[in-house]
CSV table of C-alpha atoms in Angstrom, one decimal:
chain,number,residue,atom,x,y,z
Y,1,MET,CA,10.5,14.3,15.2
Y,2,LEU,CA,10.9,11.3,17.5
Y,3,PRO,CA,11.5,11.8,21.2
Y,4,LYS,CA,15.1,11.8,22.4
Y,5,GLU,CA,14.3,8.9,24.8
Y,6,ILE,CA,11.6,6.5,25.8
Y,7,TYR,CA,11.1,4.3,28.8
Y,8,TYR,CA,10.6,0.6,29.1
Y,9,LYS,CA,10.8,-1.6,32.2
Y,10,ARG,CA,12.4,1.2,34.3
Y,11,GLU,CA,15.1,1.7,31.7
Y,12,THR,CA,15.7,4.8,29.5
Y,13,ILE,CA,16.2,4.0,25.8
Y,14,LYS,CA,17.9,6.8,23.9
Y,15,ILE,CA,16.9,7.6,20.4
Y,16,ARG,CA,19.5,9.1,18.1
Y,17,TYR,CA,19.3,10.2,14.5
Y,18,ILE,CA,22.3,9.2,12.4
Y,19,GLY,CA,23.6,10.7,9.1
Y,20,ARG,CA,24.5,9.1,5.8
Y,21,LYS,CA,28.1,8.1,6.7
Y,22,GLU,CA,27.1,6.3,9.9
Y,23,SER,CA,24.2,4.6,8.2
Y,24,GLN,CA,26.5,3.4,5.4
Y,25,ASP,CA,29.1,2.3,7.9
Y,26,LEU,CA,26.5,0.3,9.8
Y,27,ASP,CA,24.8,-0.8,6.6
Y,28,CYS,CA,21.4,-0.1,7.9
Y,29,VAL,CA,18.7,2.7,8.3
Y,30,GLY,CA,18.0,1.7,11.9
Y,31,MET,CA,19.4,-0.3,14.7
Y,32,PHE,CA,18.7,-1.2,18.3
Y,33,ILE,CA,21.9,-1.5,20.4
Y,34,PRO,CA,20.9,-3.4,23.6
Y,35,SER,CA,24.2,-2.8,25.3
Y,36,ASP,CA,23.8,1.0,25.0
Y,37,ASN,CA,20.0,1.0,25.3
Y,38,GLU,CA,19.9,3.1,22.1
Y,39,ILE,CA,17.9,3.2,18.9
Y,40,LEU,CA,19.6,4.6,15.9
Y,41,ILE,CA,17.5,6.1,13.1
Y,42,TYR,CA,18.8,7.3,9.7
Y,43,LYS,CA,17.5,10.8,9.4
Y,44,ASN,CA,17.4,11.2,5.6
Y,45,GLN,CA,14.2,9.2,5.1
Y,46,SER,CA,10.7,10.1,4.4
Y,47,MET,CA,8.5,10.6,7.5
Y,48,LYS,CA,6.7,7.4,6.6
Y,49,ASN,CA,10.0,5.4,6.4
Y,50,VAL,CA,11.3,6.9,9.6
Y,51,LEU,CA,8.1,5.6,11.3
Y,52,ILE,CA,8.5,2.2,9.7
Y,53,THR,CA,12.2,2.1,10.8
Y,54,PHE,CA,11.3,3.2,14.3
Y,55,LEU,CA,8.6,0.6,14.7
Y,56,HIS,CA,11.0,-2.1,13.4
Y,57,GLU,CA,13.6,-1.1,16.0
Y,58,LEU,CA,10.9,-0.9,18.7
Y,59,TYR,CA,10.1,-4.6,18.0
Y,60,HIS,CA,13.8,-5.5,18.3
Y,61,LEU,CA,13.8,-3.6,21.6
Y,62,LEU,CA,10.7,-5.5,22.9
Y,63,CYS,CA,12.2,-8.9,21.8
Y,64,SER,CA,15.4,-8.1,23.6
Y,65,LYS,CA,13.9,-6.7,26.8
Y,66,GLU,CA,11.3,-9.4,27.1
Y,67,GLY,CA,13.6,-12.3,26.2
Y,68,ILE,CA,11.5,-13.2,23.2
Y,69,ASN,CA,13.3,-15.9,21.2
Y,70,VAL,CA,11.8,-15.3,17.7
Y,71,SER,CA,13.0,-18.6,16.2
Y,72,LYS,CA,11.4,-20.6,19.0
Y,73,CYS,CA,8.2,-18.7,19.6
Y,74,GLY,CA,6.1,-19.4,16.6
Y,75,GLU,CA,4.0,-16.7,14.9
Y,76,GLU,CA,0.9,-16.7,17.2
Y,77,LYS,CA,2.9,-16.5,20.4
Y,78,LEU,CA,5.3,-13.9,19.0
Y,79,VAL,CA,2.4,-11.7,17.9
Y,80,ASP,CA,0.8,-12.0,21.3
Y,81,LYS,CA,4.0,-11.2,23.2
Y,82,LEU,CA,4.8,-8.2,21.0
Y,83,SER,CA,1.2,-6.9,21.3
Y,84,GLU,CA,1.4,-7.1,25.1
Y,85,SER,CA,4.8,-5.5,25.2
Y,86,PHE,CA,3.8,-2.7,22.7
Y,87,VAL,CA,0.9,-1.8,24.9
Y,88,ARG,CA,3.2,-1.7,28.0
Y,89,LEU,CA,5.5,0.6,26.0
Y,90,LEU,CA,2.6,2.9,25.1
Y,91,VAL,CA,1.5,3.0,28.8
Y,92,HIS,CA,4.9,4.3,29.8
Y,93,ASN,CA,5.3,6.6,26.8
Y,94,PRO,CA,1.8,8.0,26.0
Y,95,ASN,CA,3.4,10.8,24.0
Y,96,LEU,CA,4.3,8.2,21.3
Y,97,LEU,CA,0.7,8.1,20.1
Y,98,GLY,CA,1.0,11.8,19.2
Y,99,VAL,CA,4.3,11.1,17.5
Y,100,PHE,CA,2.8,8.4,15.4
Y,101,GLN,CA,-0.1,10.6,14.4
Y,102,LYS,CA,2.2,13.4,13.3
Y,103,PHE,CA,4.3,11.0,11.1
Y,104,LEU,CA,1.1,9.6,9.5
Y,105,LYS,CA,-0.2,13.0,8.3
């Protein structure tokens, strides 16, 4: 299971599992909502797909919190900024490494 919250830049980001109806209403299996500091993850996925969805939403979070304009960045700069931001995320949430390991088993 994913943690109920993570921390980034002195902010708490809530992580909430959603059911089928909410997933269908939102037309997605995951979403980062910047105004609520919340990541939504559809719970009825394989563990591998939950991890893929979670990482996808983490990248949206990092782009939002770092002000990364994807359309203007270019691939190399984007990858560099996301790599730095992801390491910062792991520094503040070392428990995520264990979460990733469990999902990959």
